[in-house]
Phi, psi and omega in degrees: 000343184302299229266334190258322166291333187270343180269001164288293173333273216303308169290005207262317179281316191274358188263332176282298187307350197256290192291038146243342145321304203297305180344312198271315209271353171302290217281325167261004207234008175087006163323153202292169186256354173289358183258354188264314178314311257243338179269339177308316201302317186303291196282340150307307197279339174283318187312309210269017171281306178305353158296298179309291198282008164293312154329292183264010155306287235258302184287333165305310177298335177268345153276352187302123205294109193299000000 
């Protein structure tokens, strides 16, 4: 299960990292600035759904009865 937590991490960094690339290259390439927001927003909003389910992933395991 160590491998199922760390690929959640791992996706959690990469949905941020991949849309604030995608942000800056909107942004540098003259693009509207609601589009810029809008790839920020996205990838905030994925980064902390993999947050989430790493989370209750981890408190399922931890009630669970030994």
């Amino acid at each position: 299960m160590r491998s199922s937590r760390r690929s959640f991490a791992v996706f959690a960094l990469g949905s941020l990292a991949t849309f604030s690339v995608a942000a800056r290259a909107t942004h540098y390439l003259g693009g509207p600035a609601w589009l810029t927001a809008t790839f920020l927003a996205v990838g905030i909003l994925l980064a902390l759904y993999y947050l989430y389910r790493l989370l209750t992933a981890w408190l399922a395991r931890s009630r669970r009865p030994k």
